XYZ file of C-alpha atoms in Angstrom:
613
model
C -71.976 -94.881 -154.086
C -69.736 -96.257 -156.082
C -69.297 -100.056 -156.848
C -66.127 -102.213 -156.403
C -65.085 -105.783 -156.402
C -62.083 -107.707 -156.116
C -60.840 -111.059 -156.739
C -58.126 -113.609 -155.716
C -57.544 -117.161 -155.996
C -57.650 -119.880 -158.651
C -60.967 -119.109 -160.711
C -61.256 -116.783 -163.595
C -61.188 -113.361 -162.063
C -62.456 -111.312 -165.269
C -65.893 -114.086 -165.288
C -66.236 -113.005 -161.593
C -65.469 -109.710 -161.716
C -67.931 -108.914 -164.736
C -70.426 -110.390 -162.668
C -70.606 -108.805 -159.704
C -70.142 -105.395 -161.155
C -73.172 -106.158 -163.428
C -74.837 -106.533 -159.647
C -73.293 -103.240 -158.103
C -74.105 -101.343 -161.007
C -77.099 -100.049 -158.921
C -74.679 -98.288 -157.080
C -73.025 -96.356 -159.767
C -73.108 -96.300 -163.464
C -71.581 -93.609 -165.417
C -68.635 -95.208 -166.382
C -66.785 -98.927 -165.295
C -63.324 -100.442 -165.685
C -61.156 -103.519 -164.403
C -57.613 -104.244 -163.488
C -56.337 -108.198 -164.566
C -52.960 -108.912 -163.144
C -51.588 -111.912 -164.603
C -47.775 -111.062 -164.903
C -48.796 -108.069 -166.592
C -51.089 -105.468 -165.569
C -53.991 -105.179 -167.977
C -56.529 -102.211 -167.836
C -59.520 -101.591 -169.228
C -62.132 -98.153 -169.022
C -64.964 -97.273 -170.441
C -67.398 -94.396 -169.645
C -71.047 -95.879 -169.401
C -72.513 -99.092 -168.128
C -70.934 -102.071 -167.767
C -72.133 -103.620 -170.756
C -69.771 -100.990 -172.513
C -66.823 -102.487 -170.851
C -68.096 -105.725 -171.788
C -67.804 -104.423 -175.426
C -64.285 -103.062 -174.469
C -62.759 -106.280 -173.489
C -64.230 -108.911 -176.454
C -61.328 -110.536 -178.212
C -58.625 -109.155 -175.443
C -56.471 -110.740 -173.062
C -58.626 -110.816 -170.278
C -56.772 -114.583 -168.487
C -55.750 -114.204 -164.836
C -56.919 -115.052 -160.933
C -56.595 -111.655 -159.506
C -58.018 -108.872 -160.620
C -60.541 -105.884 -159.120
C -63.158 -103.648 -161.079
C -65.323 -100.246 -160.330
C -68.326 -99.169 -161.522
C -68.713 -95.507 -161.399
C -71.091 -92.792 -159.943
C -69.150 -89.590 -160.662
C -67.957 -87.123 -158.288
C -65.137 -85.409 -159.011
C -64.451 -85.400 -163.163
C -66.848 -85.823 -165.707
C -67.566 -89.480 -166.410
C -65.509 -90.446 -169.356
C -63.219 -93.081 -170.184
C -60.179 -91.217 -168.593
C -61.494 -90.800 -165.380
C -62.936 -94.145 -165.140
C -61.447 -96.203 -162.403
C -59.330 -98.050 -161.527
C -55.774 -95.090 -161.781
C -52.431 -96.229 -161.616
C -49.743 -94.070 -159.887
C -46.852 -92.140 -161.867
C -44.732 -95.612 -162.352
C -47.931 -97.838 -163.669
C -46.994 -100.301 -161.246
C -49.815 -99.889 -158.344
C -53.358 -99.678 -159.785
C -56.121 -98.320 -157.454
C -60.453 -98.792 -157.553
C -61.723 -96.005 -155.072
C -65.416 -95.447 -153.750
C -65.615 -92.253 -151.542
C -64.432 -88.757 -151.443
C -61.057 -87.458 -150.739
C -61.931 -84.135 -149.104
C -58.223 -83.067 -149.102
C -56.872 -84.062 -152.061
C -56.219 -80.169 -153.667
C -53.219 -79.776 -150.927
C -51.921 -83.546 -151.648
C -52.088 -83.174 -155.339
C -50.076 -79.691 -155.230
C -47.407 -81.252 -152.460
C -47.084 -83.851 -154.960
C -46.793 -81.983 -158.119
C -43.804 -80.383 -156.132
C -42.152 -83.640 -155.671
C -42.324 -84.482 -159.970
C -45.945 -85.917 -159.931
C -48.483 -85.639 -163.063
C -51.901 -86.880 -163.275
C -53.574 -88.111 -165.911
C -57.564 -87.908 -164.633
C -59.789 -85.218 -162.718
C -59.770 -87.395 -160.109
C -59.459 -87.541 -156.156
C -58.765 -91.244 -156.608
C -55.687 -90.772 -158.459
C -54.477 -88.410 -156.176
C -54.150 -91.592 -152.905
C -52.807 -93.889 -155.653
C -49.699 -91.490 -156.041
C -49.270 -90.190 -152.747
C -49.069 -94.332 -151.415
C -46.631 -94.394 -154.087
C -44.712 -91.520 -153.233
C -44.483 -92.806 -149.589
C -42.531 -96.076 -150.522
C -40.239 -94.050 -152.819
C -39.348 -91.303 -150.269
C -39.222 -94.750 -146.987
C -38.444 -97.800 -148.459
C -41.362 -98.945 -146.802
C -43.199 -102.504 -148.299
C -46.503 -101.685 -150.108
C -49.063 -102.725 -146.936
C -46.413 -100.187 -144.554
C -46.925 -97.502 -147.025
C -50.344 -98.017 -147.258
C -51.133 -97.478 -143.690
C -48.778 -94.193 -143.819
C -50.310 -92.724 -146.790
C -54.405 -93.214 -145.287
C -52.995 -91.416 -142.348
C -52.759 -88.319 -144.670
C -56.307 -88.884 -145.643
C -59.185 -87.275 -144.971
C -62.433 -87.888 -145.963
C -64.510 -91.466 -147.095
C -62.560 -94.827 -148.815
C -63.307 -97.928 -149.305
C -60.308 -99.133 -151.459
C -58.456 -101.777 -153.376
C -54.552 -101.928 -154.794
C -52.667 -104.062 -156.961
C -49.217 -104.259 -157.662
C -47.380 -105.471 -160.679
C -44.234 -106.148 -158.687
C -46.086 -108.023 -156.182
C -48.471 -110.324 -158.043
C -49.289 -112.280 -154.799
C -50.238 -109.316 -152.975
C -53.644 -107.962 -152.597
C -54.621 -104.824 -150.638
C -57.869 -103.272 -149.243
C -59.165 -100.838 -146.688
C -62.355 -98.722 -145.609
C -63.456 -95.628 -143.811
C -66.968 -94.235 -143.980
C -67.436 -96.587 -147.116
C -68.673 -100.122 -146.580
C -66.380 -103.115 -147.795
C -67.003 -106.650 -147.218
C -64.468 -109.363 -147.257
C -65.647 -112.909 -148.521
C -63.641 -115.867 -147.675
C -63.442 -118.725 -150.358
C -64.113 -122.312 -150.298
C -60.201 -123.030 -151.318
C -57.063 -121.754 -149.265
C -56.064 -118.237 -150.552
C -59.335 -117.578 -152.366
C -60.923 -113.964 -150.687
C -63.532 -111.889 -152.813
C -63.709 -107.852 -151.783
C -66.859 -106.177 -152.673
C -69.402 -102.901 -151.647
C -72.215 -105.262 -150.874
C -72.397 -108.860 -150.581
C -74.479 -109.056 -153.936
C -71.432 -110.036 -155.909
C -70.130 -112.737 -153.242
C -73.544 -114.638 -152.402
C -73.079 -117.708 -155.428
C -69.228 -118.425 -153.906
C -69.214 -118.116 -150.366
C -71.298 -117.390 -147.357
C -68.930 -116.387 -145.009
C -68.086 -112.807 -144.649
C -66.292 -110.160 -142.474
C -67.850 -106.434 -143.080
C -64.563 -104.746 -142.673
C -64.779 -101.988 -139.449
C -63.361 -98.351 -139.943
C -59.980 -98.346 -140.306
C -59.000 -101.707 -140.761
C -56.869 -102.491 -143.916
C -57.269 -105.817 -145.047
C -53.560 -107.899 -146.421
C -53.557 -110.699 -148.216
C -50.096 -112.065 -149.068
C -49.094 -115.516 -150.398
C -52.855 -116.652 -149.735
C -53.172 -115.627 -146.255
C -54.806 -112.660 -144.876
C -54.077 -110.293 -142.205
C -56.482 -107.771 -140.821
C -54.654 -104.940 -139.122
C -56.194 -101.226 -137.898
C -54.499 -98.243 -139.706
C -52.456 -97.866 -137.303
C -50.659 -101.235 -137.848
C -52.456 -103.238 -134.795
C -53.468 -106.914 -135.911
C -57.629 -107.215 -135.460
C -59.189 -110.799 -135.085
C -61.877 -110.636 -137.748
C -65.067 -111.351 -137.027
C -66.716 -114.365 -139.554
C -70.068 -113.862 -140.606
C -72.429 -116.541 -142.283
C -74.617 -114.225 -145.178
C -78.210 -114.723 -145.382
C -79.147 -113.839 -148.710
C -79.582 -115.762 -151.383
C -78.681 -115.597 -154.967
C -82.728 -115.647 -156.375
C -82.947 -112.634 -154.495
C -81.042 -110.697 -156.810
C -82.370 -111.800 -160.079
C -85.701 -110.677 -161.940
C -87.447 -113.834 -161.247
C -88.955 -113.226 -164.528
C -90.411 -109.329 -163.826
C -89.287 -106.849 -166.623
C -87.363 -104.436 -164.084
C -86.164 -104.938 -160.334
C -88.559 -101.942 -159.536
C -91.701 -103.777 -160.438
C -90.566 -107.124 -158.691
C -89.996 -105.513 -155.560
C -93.167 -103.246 -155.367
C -95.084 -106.722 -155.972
C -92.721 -108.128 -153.381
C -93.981 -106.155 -150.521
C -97.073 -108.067 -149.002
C -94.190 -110.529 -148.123
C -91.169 -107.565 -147.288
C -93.742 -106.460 -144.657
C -94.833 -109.935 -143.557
C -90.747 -110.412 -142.921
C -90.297 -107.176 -140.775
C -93.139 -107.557 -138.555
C -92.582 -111.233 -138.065
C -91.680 -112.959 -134.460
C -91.549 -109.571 -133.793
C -95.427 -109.046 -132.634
C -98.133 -111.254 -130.853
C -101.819 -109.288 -131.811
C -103.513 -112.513 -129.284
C -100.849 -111.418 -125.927
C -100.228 -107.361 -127.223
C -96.600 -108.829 -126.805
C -93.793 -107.384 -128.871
C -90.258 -108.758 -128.995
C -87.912 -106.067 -129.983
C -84.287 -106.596 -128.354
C -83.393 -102.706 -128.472
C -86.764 -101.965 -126.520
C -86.152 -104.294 -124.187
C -82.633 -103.316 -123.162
C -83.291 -99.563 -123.697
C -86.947 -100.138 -121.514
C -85.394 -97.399 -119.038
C -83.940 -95.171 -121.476
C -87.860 -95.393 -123.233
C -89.816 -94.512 -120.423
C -88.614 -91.430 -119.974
C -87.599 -89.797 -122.951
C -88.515 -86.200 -123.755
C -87.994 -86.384 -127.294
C -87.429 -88.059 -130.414
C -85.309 -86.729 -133.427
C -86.023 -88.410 -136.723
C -83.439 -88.072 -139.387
C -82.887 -89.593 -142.436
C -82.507 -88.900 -146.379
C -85.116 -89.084 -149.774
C -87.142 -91.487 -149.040
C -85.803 -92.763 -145.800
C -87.022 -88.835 -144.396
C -90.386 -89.304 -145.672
C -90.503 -92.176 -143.584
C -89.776 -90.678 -140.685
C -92.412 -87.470 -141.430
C -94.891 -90.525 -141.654
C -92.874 -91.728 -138.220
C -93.429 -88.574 -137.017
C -97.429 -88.510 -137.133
C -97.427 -92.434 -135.205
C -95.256 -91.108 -132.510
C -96.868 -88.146 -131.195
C -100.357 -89.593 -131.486
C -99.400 -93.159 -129.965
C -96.673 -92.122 -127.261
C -97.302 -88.471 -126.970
C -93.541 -87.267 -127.364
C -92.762 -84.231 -129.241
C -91.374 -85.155 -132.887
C -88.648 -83.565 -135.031
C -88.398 -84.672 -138.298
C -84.889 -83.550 -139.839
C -82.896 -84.399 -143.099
C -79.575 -85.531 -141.997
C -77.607 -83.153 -144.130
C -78.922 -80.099 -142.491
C -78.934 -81.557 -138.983
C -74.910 -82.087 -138.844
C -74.740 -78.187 -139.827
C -77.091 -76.872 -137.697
C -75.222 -77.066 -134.326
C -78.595 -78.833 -132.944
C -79.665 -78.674 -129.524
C -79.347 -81.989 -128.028
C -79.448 -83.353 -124.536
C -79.110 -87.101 -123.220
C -82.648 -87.857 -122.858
C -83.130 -87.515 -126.857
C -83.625 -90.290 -129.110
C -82.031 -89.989 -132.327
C -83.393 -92.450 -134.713
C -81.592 -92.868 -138.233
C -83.314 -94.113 -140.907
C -81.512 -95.471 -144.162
C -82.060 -98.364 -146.333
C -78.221 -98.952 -147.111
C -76.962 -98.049 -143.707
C -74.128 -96.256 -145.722
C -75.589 -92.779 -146.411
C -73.063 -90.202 -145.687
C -74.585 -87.861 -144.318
C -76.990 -89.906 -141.705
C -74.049 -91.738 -140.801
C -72.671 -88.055 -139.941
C -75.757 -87.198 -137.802
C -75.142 -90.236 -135.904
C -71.562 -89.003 -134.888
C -72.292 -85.668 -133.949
C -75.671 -86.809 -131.567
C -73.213 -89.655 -130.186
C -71.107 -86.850 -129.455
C -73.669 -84.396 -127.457
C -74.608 -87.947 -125.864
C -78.300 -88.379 -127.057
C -79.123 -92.054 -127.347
C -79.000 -93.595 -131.195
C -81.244 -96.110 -132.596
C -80.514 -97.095 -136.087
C -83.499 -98.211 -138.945
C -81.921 -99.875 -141.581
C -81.835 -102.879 -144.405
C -78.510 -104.209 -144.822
C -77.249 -106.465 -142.247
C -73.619 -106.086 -141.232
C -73.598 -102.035 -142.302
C -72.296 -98.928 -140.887
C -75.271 -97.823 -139.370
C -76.181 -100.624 -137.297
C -72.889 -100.852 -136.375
C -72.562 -97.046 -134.609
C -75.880 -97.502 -133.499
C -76.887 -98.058 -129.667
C -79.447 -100.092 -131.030
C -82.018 -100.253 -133.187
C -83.869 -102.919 -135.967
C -82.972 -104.566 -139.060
C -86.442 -104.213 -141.673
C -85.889 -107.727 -143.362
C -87.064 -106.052 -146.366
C -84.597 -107.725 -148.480
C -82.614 -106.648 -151.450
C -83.988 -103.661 -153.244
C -81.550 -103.226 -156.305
C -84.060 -100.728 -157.759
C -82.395 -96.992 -157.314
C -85.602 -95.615 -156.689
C -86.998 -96.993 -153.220
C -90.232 -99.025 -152.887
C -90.443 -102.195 -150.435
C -87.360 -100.248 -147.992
C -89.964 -97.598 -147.781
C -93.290 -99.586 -146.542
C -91.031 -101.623 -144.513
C -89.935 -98.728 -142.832
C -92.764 -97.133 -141.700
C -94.191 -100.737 -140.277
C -90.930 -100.962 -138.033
C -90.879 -97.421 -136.895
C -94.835 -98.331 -136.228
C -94.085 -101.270 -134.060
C -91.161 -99.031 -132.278
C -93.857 -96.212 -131.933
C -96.532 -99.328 -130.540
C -93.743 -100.275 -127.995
C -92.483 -97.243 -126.826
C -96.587 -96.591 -126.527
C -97.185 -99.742 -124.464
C -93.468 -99.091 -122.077
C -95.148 -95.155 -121.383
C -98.673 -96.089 -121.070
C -99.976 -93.787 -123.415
C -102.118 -96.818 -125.280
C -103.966 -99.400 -123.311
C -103.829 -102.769 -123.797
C -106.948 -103.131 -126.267
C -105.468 -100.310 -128.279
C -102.276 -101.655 -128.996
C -104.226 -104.988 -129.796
C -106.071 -103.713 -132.501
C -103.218 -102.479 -134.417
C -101.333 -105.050 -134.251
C -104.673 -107.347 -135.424
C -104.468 -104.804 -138.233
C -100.259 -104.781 -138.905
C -100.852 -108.472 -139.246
C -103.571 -107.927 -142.949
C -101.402 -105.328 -144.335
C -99.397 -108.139 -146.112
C -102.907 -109.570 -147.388
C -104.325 -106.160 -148.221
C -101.314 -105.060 -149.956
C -101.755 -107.949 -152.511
C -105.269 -106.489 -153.101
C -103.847 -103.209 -154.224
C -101.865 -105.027 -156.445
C -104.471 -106.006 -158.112
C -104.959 -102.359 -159.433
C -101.738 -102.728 -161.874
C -103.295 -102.922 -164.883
C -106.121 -100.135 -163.846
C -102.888 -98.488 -163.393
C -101.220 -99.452 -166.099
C -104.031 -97.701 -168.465
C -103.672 -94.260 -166.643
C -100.319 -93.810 -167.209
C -101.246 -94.468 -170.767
C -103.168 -91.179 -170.051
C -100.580 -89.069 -168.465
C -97.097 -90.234 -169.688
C -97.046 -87.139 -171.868
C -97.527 -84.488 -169.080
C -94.869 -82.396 -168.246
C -95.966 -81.833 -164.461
C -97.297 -83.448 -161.470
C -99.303 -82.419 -158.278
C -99.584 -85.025 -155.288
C -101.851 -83.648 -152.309
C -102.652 -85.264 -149.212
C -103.189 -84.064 -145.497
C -102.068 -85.761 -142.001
C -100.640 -89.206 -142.040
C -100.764 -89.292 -146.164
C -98.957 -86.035 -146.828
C -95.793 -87.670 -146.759
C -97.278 -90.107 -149.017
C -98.197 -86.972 -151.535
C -94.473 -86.358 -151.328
C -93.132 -89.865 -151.588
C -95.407 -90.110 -154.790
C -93.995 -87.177 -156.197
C -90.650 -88.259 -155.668
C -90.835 -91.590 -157.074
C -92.413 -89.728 -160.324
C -89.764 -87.487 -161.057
C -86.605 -89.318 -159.984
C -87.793 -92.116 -162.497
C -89.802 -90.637 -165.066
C -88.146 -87.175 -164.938
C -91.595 -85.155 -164.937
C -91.654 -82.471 -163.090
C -94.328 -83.336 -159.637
C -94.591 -81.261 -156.374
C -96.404 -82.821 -153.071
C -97.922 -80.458 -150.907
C -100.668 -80.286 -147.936
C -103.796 -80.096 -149.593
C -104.186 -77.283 -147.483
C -101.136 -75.165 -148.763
C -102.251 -75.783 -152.373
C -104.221 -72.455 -151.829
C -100.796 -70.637 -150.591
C -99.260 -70.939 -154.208
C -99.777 -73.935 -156.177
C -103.113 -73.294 -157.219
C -101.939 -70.767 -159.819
C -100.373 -73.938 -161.469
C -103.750 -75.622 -161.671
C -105.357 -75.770 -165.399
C -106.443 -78.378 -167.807
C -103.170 -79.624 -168.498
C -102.343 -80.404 -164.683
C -102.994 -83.923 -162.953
C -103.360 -83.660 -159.847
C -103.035 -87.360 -157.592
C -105.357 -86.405 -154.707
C -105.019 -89.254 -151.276
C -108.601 -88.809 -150.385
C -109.011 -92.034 -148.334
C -111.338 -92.267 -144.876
C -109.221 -90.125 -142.301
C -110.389 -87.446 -139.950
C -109.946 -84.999 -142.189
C -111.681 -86.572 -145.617
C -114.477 -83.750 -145.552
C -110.923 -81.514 -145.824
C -109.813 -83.697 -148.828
C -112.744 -83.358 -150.653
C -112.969 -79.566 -150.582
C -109.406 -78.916 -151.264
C -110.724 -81.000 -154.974
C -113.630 -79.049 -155.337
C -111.256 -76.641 -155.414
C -108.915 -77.878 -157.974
C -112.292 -78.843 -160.141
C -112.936 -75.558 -159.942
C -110.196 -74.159 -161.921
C -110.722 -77.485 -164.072
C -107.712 -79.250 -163.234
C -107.728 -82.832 -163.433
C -107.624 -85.669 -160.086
C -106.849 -88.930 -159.785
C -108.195 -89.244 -156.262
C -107.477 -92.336 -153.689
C -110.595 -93.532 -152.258
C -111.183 -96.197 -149.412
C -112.888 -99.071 -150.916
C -116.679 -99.102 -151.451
C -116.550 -94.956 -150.843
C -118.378 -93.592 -154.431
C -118.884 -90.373 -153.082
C -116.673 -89.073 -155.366
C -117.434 -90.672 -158.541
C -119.139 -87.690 -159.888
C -116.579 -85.309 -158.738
C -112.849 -86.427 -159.860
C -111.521 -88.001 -163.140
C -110.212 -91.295 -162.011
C -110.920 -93.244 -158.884
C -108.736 -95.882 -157.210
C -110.194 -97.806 -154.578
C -107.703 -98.817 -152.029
C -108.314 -101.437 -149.073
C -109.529 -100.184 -146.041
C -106.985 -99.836 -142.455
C -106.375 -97.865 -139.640
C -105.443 -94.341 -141.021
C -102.540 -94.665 -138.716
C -101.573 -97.748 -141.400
C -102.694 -96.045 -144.412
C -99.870 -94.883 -145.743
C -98.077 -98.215 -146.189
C -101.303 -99.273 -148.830
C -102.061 -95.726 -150.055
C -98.330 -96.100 -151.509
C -98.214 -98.626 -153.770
C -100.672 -97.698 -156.376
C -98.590 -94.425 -156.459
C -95.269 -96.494 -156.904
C -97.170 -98.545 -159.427
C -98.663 -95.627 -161.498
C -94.260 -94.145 -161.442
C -93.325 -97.062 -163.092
C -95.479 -97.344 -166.070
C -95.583 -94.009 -166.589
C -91.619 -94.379 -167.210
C -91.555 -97.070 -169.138
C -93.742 -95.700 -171.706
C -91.345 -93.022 -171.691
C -88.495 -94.892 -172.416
C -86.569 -94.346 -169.279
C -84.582 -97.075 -167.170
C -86.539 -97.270 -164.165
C -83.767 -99.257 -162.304
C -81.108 -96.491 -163.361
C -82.487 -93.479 -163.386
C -79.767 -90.971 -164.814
C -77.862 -88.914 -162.192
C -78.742 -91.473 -159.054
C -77.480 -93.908 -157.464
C -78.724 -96.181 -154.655
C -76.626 -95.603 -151.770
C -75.011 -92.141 -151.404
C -71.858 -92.528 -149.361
C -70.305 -88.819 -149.883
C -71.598 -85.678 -149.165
């Protein structure tokens, strides 16, 4: 979760460097810091966002063409200036940018204490710089030789980078559980290292996403791949498709608001060549090969974090009612504790927008290991996810450098909708006509999502109402009550006010006693099966005179008299109504934060991918 890049060649590497932590600082941003090696090593930390660092380095000596920087989402140690990365070992001459966890770094740190060590930071990071150190002292070993010993003493997550100021041509980097991506440059001895390909996109489109336990070597501008345990790999060369617009503002005021306005085309992108509503056809590779697998699996197991789980509750209503499989729905951190019952006609289907989350990349292993079958539901080509998958499907959502999830989220639950349509059509649990008219339907969500988005400045003037509250109730039933809790999330990770989604139906079982005059409650009251529910469960929050903001289908006025504020949402298959019913609750988050004040792309405390426990 943190951010890292790297640079070596013949450009600047402080311009560079600067750069592409500015576009990793999604990833991390309690503190930042960057190593220039030109000769000398120069270091520079600062605890808050990179613009501090900026501040830091005016007037300095910031010349050189290799360099590396880190911006920070804390784990171990406070974020200050001192624990900022990157950490030098005891002799200053190797300099290290870590992110990950090093989940046995308490037994290191006291073997090397032993052996004459001090540390100057809080951190796990400085801990591997030392020990690598410590290795080449104690067996003459080169730096990449001691490098492969030390990671052998490591466990836990890296993705790493080292310089050396006694071996200015030489530029080290490796991964495990973290992702790291290697670009090559247009001129011989040029490589880039970052998290993401964000900071590499303007200067090269070739890539190699590093695999677990590969170490990456480049020495008098050539690079060598080899496993950790000292094997040469043949890289495999990627071309990146992603483009630098995509990671801009394109004029919007926040990343957040571009990319909930960017999802009528985000879900036009992960449904297309992928469906045929005319033929009922759908072209999904990892249906196709799994067909067997498919037809006669006895259950599926959803897992997934935040927002990614509340796609898969949403998941789990579309598969039971179109393919008639029994559903769990699990959050990935519990489900590698539990000791889970698994067997090998399960289906295991991650969800993540990063591919990188720690723990769902931990699920993964352990159903791999009790043999269940693994597809993976992710956004970012070339990650970890995909990768340990047995399959799966990209969602072609495209960047989200918002921390709080919006298009990932709708884009989700229209792939896991055309999985669930599939699997439908390969059991025979929908008929042909059936599985036509969703798709007919799939293919107007794009149209009728840019309808809703005509409600922003409806929107807009509610928060205006509400931005003072200091709690929150979302309610919904069936398909939408993972909406109610998807709203509720998006409202407090952003704006920091306290929100709660329940059942309508449980409100009676406890939240009720919250209700007064002081409590909005966001009601997702749109045409379902059980509307006639809905509306009762307000009449009961009217009751004790609390106040709704109700969800309506279009041209429904029934409630009008009844509720406080209406939004009128386009009408679609309930099965599909999550996906609209969404955005004006994404929508009414953001303004409601930014007339608090609060950074809505940087909400404090988060950070967009979490790659440790």
């Amino acid at each position: 979760m943190c951010g890292i890049v790297a640079y070596i060649g013949n450009k600047n590497a402080y311009d560079i460097i600067i750069k592409g932590l500015k576009r990793l600082e999604y990833r991390g941003y309690d503190s930042a810091g960057i190593a220039l090696l030109n000769g000398d090593m120069r270091i520079f930390k600062k605890q808050g966002k990179v613009s501090n660092l900026e501040t830091e380095t005016a007037g300095k000596d910031i010349s050189g063409t290799m360099g590396m920087g880190h911006t920070r989402w804390a784990t171990h140690g406070e974020p200050n200036d001192t624990n900022s990365h990157p950490h030098l070992s005891q002799s200053g001459d190797l300099a290290i940018i870590h992110n990950g966890i090093i989940e046995n770094y308490v037994t290191l740190k006291k073997g090397l204490e032993l052996r004459g060590h001090s540390f100057q930071s809080q951190t796990d990071t400085e801990i591997l710089i030392h020990l690598i150190e410590d290795v080449m002292n104690h067996t003459n070993l080169p730096l990449a030789d001691a490098v492969l010993s030390a990671l052998k003493q490591i466990n836990g997550a890296y993705a790493i980078v080292i310089l050396s100021r006694n071996n200015p041509e030489h530029l080290i980097a490796a991964r495990k559980g973290s992702p790291l991506v290697l670009g090559l440059g247009k001129e011989r001895g040029e490589f880039f290292f970052a998290s993401d390909a964000t900071p590499i996109v303007e200067y090269t489109n070739q890539v190699i996403y590093l695999n677990d336990g590969e170490v990456a070597i480049v020495e008098n501008k050539e690079l060598l791949i080899k496993s950790i345990d000292n094997v040469i790999q043949v890289p495999y060369v990627e071309e990146l498709a992603l483009s630098l617009d995509q990671l801009e503002k394109g004029g919007y005021p926040h990343f957040m608001l571009k990319e909930i306005f960017e999802q009528p085309r985000s879900i036009f992108d992960s449904f297309r060549g992928r469906l045929d509503s005319k033929t009922g056809e759908l072209h999904m590779k990892s249906l196709e090969e799994y067909y067997d697998k498919l037809k006669d699996i006895k259950r599926l197991i959803l897992i997934g974090c935040g927002t990614s789980w509340h796609a898969g509750l949403v998941a789990e209503y579309l598969f039971e009612e179109l393919t008639r499989i029994p559903v769990e729905v699990e959050y990935a951190s519990e489900f590698r504790y539990r000791n889970p019952v698994l067997y090998a006609d399960d289906l295991i289907v991650a969800i993540s927008q990063s591919g990188e989350t720690a723990d769902t990349l931990a699920a993964i292993e352990l159903a791999k290991r009790k043999g269940a079958t693994v597809f993976g539901i992710c956004n970012v080509v070339g990650s970890s996810i995909p990768r340990m998958s047995h399959a799966g499907a990209y969602t072609h959502a495209g960047p989200e450098i918002g921390v709080a999830s919006t298009k990932a989220f709708t884009a989700q639950i229209t792939v896991l909708t055309l999985i669930a349509i599939g699997i439908a059509k390969i059991r025979g649990s929908l008929n042909i006509k059936q599985i036509n008219a969703v798709y007919s339907e799939i293919e107007k969500i794009p149209q009728k999502i840019e309808k809703a988005l005509l409600l922003n400045d409806k929107i807009l003037e509610l928060a205006k109402l509400f931005h003072g509250v200091g709690n929150f109730l979302y309610l919904g039933r069936g398909y939408n009550f993972p909406v109610a809790l998807e709203g509720a999330l998006k409202l407090k990770e952003i704006s920091y006010i306290h929100a709660e989604g329940y059942p309508a139906a449980e409100m009676k079982h406890g939240p009720i006693a919250l209700i007064d005059k002081e409590m909005p409650v966001v009601v997702i009251a749109t045409n379902s099966e059980h509307y006639e529910k809905v509306v009762s469960n307000i009449q009961e929050v009217k009751a004790r005179k609390g106040i709704v903001i109700a969800l309506v289908t279009e041209g429904n006025h029934g409630l009008d008299t009844l509720v406080d504020h209406v939004i009128e949402i386009p009408e679609t298959l309930e099965c599909l109504s999550p996906i609209l019913n969404t955005i004006p609750l994404q929508l009414l988050s953001y303004h409601i934060a930014v007339l608090r004040g609060c950074n809505v792309d940087q909400p404090r405390n988060l950070a967009k991918s979490v790659t440790v426990e």
